[in-house]
PDB file of C-alpha atoms in Angstrom:
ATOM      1  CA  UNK A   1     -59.393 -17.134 228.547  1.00  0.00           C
ATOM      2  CA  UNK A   2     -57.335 -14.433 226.022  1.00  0.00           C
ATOM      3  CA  UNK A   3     -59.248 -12.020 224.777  1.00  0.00           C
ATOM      4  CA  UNK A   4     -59.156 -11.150 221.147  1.00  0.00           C
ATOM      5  CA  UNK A   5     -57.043  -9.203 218.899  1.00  0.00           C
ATOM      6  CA  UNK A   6     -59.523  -6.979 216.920  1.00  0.00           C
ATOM      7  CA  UNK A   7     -58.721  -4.042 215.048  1.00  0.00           C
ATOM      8  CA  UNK A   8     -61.494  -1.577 214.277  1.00  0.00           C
ATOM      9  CA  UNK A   9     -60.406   1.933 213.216  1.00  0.00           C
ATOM     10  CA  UNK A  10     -63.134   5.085 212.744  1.00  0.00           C
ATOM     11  CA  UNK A  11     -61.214   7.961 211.777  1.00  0.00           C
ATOM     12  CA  UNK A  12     -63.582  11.228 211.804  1.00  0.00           C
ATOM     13  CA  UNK A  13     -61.704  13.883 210.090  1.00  0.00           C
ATOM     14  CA  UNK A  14     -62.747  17.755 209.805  1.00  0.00           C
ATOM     15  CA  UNK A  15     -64.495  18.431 212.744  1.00  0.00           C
ATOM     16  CA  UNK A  16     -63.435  21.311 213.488  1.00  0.00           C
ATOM     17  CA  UNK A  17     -63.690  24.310 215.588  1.00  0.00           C
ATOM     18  CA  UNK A  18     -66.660  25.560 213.561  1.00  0.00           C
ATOM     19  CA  UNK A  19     -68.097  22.676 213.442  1.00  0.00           C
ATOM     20  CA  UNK A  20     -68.532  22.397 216.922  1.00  0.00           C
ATOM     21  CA  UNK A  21     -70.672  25.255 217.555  1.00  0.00           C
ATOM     22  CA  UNK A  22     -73.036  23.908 215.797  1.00  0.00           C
ATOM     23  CA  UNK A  23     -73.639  21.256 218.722  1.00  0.00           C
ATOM     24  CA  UNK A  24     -73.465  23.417 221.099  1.00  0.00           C
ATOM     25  CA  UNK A  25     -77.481  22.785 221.446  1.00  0.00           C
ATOM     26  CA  UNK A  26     -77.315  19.416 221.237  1.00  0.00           C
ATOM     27  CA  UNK A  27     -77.199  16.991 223.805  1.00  0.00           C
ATOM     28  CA  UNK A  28     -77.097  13.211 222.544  1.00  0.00           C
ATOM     29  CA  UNK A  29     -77.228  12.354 226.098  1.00  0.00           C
ATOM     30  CA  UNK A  30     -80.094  14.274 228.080  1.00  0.00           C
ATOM     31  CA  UNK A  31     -79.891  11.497 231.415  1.00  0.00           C
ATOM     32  CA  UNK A  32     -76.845  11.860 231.794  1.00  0.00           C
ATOM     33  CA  UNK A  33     -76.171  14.626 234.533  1.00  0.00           C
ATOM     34  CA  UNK A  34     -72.309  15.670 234.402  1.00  0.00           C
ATOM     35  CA  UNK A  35     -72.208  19.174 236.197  1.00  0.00           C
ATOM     36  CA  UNK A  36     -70.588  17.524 238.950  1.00  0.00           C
ATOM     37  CA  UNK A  37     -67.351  16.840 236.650  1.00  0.00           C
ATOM     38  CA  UNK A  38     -64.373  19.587 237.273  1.00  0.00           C
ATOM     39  CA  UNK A  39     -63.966  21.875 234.590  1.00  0.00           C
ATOM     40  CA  UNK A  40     -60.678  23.890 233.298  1.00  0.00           C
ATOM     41  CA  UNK A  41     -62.665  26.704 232.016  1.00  0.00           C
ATOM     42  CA  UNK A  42     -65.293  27.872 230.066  1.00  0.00           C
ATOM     43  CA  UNK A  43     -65.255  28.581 225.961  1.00  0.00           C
ATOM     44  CA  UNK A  44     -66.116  32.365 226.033  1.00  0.00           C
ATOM     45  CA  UNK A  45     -67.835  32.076 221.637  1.00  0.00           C
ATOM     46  CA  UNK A  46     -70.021  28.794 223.160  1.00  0.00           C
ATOM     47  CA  UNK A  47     -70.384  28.488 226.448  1.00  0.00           C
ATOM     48  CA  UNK A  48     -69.400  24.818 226.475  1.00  0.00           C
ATOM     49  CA  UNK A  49     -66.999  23.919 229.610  1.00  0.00           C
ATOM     50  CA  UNK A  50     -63.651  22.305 228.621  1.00  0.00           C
ATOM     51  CA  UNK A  51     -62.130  19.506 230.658  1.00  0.00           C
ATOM     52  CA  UNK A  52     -58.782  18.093 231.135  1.00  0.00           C
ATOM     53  CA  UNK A  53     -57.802  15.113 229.619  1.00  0.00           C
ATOM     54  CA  UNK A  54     -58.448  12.663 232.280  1.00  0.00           C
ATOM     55  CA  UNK A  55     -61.730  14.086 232.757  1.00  0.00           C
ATOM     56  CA  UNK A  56     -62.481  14.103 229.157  1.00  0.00           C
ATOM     57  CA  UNK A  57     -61.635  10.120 229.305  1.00  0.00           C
ATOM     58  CA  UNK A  58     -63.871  10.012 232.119  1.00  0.00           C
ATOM     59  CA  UNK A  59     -66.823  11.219 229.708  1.00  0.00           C
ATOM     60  CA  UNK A  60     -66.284   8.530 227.240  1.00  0.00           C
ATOM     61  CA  UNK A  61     -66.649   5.840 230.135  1.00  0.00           C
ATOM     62  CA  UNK A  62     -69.914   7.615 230.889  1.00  0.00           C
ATOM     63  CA  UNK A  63     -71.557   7.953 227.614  1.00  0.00           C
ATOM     64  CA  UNK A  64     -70.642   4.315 226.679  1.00  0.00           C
ATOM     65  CA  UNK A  65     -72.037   3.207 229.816  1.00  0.00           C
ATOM     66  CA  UNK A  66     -75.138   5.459 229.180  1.00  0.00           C
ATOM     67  CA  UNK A  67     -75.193   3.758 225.873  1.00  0.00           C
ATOM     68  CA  UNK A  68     -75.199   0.258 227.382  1.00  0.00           C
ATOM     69  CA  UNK A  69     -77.909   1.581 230.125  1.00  0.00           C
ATOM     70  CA  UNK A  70     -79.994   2.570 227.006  1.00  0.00           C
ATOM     71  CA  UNK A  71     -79.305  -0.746 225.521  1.00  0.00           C
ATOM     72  CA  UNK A  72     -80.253  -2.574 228.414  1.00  0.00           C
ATOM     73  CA  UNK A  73     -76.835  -3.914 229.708  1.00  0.00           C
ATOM     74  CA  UNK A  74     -75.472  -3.254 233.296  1.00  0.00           C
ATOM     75  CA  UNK A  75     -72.719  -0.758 233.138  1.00  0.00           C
ATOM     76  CA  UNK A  76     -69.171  -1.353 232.638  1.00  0.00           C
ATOM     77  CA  UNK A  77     -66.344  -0.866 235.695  1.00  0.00           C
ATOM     78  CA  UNK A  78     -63.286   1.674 235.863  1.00  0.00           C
ATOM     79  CA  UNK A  79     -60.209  -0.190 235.715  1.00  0.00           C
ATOM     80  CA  UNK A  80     -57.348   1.164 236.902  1.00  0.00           C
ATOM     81  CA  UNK A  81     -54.920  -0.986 235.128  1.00  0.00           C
ATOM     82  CA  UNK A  82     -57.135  -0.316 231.693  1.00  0.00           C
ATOM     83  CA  UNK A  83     -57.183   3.191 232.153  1.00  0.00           C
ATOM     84  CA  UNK A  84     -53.361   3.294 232.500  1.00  0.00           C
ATOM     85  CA  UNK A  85     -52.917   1.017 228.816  1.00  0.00           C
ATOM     86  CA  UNK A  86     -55.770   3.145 226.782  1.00  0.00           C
ATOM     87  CA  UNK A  87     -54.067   6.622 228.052  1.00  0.00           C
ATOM     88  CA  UNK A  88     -50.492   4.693 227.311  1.00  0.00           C
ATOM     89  CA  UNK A  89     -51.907   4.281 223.755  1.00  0.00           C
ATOM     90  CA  UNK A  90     -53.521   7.534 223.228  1.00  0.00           C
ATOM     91  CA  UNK A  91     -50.140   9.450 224.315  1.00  0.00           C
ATOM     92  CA  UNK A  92     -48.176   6.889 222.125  1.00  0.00           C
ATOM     93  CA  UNK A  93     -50.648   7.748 218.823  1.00  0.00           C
ATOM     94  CA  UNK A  94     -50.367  11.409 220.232  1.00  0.00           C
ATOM     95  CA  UNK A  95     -46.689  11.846 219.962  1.00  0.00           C
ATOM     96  CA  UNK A  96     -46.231   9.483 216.711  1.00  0.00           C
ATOM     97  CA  UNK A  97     -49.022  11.034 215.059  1.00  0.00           C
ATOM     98  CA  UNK A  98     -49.965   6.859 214.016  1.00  0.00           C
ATOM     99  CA  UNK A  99     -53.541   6.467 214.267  1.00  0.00           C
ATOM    100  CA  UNK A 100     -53.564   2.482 214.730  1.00  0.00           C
ATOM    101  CA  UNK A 101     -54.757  -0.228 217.364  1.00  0.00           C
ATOM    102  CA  UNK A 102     -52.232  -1.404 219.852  1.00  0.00           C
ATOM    103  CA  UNK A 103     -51.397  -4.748 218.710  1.00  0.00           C
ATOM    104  CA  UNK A 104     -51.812  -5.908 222.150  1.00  0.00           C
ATOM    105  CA  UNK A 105     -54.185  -8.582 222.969  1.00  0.00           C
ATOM    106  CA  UNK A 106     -56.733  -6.716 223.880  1.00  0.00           C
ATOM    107  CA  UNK A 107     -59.938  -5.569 222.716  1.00  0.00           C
ATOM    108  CA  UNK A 108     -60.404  -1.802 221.805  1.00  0.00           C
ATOM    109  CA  UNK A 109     -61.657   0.922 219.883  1.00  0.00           C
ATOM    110  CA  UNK A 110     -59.611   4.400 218.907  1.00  0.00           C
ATOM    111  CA  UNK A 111     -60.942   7.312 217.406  1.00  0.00           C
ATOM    112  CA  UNK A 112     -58.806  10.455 216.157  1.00  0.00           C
ATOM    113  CA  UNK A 113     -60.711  13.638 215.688  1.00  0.00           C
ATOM    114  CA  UNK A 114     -59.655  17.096 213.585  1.00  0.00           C
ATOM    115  CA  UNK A 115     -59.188  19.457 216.510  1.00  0.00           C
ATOM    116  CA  UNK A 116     -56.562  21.970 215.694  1.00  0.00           C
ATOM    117  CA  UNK A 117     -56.894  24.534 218.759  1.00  0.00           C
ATOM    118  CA  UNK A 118     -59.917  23.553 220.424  1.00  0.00           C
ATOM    119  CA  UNK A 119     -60.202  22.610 223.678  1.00  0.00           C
ATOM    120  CA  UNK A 120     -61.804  19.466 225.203  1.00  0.00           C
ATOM    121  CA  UNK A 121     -65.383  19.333 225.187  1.00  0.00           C
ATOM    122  CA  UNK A 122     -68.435  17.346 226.522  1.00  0.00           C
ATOM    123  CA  UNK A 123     -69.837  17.367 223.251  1.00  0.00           C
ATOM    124  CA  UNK A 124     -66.772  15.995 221.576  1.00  0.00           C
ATOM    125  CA  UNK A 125     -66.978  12.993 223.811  1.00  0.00           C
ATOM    126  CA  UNK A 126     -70.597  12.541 223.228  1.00  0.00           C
ATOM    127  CA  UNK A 127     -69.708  12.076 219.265  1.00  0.00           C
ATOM    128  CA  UNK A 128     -66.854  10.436 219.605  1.00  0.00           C
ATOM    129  CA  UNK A 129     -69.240   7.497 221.246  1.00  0.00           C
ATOM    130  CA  UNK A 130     -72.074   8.435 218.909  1.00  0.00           C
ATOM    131  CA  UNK A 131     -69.719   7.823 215.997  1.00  0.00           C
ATOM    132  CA  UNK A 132     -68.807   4.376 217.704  1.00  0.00           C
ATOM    133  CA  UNK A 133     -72.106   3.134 218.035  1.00  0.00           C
ATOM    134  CA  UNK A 134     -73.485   4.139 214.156  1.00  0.00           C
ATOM    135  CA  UNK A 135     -70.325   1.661 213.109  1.00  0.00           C
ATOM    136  CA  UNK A 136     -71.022  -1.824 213.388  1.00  0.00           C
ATOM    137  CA  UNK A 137     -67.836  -2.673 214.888  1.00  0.00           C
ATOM    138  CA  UNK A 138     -67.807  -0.828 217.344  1.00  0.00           C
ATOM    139  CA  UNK A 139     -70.857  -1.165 218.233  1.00  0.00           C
ATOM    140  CA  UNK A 140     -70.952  -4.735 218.945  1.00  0.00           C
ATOM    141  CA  UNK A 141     -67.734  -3.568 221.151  1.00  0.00           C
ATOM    142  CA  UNK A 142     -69.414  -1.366 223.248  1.00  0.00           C
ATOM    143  CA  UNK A 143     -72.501  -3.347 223.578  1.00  0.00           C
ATOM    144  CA  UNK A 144     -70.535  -6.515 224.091  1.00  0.00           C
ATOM    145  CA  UNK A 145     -72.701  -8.059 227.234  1.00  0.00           C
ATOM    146  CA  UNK A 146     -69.547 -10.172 227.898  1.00  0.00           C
ATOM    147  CA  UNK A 147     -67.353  -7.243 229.201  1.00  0.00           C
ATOM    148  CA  UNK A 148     -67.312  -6.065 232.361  1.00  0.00           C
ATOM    149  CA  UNK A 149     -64.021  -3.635 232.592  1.00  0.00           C
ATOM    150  CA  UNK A 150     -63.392  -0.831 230.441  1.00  0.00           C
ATOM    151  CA  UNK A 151     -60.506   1.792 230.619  1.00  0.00           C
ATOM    152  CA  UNK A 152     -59.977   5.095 228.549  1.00  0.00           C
ATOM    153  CA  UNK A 153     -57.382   7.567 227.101  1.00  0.00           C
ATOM    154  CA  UNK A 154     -57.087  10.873 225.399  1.00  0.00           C
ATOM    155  CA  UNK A 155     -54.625  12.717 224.039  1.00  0.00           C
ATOM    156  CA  UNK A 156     -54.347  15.588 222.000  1.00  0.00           C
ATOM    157  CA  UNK A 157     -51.662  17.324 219.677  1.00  0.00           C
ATOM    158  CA  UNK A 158     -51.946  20.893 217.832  1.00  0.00           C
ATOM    159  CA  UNK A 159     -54.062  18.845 215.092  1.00  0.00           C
ATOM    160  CA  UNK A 160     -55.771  15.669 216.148  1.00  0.00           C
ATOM    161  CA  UNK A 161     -56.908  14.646 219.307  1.00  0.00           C
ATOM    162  CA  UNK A 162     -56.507  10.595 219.848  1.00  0.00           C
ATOM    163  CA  UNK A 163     -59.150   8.565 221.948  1.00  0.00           C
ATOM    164  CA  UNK A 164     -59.241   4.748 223.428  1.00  0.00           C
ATOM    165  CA  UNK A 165     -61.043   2.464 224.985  1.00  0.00           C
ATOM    166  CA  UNK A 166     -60.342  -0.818 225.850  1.00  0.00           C
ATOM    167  CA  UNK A 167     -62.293  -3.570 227.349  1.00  0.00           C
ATOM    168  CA  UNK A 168     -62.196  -7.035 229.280  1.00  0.00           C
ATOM    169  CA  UNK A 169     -64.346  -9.565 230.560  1.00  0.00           C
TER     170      UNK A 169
END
């Protein structure tokens, strides 16, 4: 069975540096333990640890599976092959500066975020899925009890940092 074509685009502009500290109390997702996760180094003005970009992908597998959890639906699986077309995507939007779905056959979301000179955060992937689940769309994406597979990219130039997920069944 083909999955569907289905463009949904969230663009969250101006969140920037300042608007980060801000967070730096919050934490959308308290269950989730990620200490484990290797760091690249710590944000001397906030004390929030920044991640590479694999591991920040890695975050936005865990707090949409922590959404589903919350939601009552089992958890989605890694996939390798997924991971490799969401991180293809996010490096293509990264160097075009195009903020746009694919066009593949596939189902995904994409997020671009204001983040001129900031490093990856926890935080940033926490309202990056936050932002996904108050939009319909995406929502019903991430919620979707028919998927089973999800993969995920980021990628970041000196102004906007460019996040995907995609999912199968």
């Amino acid at each position: 069975m083909k999955n569907l074509i289905l463009t949904l685009v969230l663009l969250i502009t101006s969140f920037g540096y300042s608007q980060t500290n801000m967070w730096t109390d919050v934490n959308l997702y308290p269950d989730v333990n990620i200490e484990h996760l290797p760091y690249i180094g710590i944000d001397t003005n906030s004390s929030l640890r920044i991640y590479d970009t694999k591991t920040f992908a890695e975050l936005v597998i865990i707090f949409i599976n922590e959404e589903r959890r919350i939601n009552g639906l089992p958890t989605l699986v890694k996939d390798d092959e997924l991971m490799g077309f969401a991180q293809k995507h996010s490096d293509w939007m990264t160097k075009t500066k195009k903020y746009q779905h694919s066009g593949e056959n596939i189902d995904e979301v994409i997020m671009t975020s204001n983040s001129i000179n900031r490093p990856n955060y926890a935080i940033d992937a926490q309202s990056c899925v936050r932002a996904w689940m108050c939009s319909p769309g995406h929502r019903k994406h991430l919620l979707n009890p028919n998927f089973t597979r999800i993969g995920s990219g980021f990628n970041q130039n000196n102004i906007d940092g460019y996040i995907t997920a995609v999912f199968k069944r």
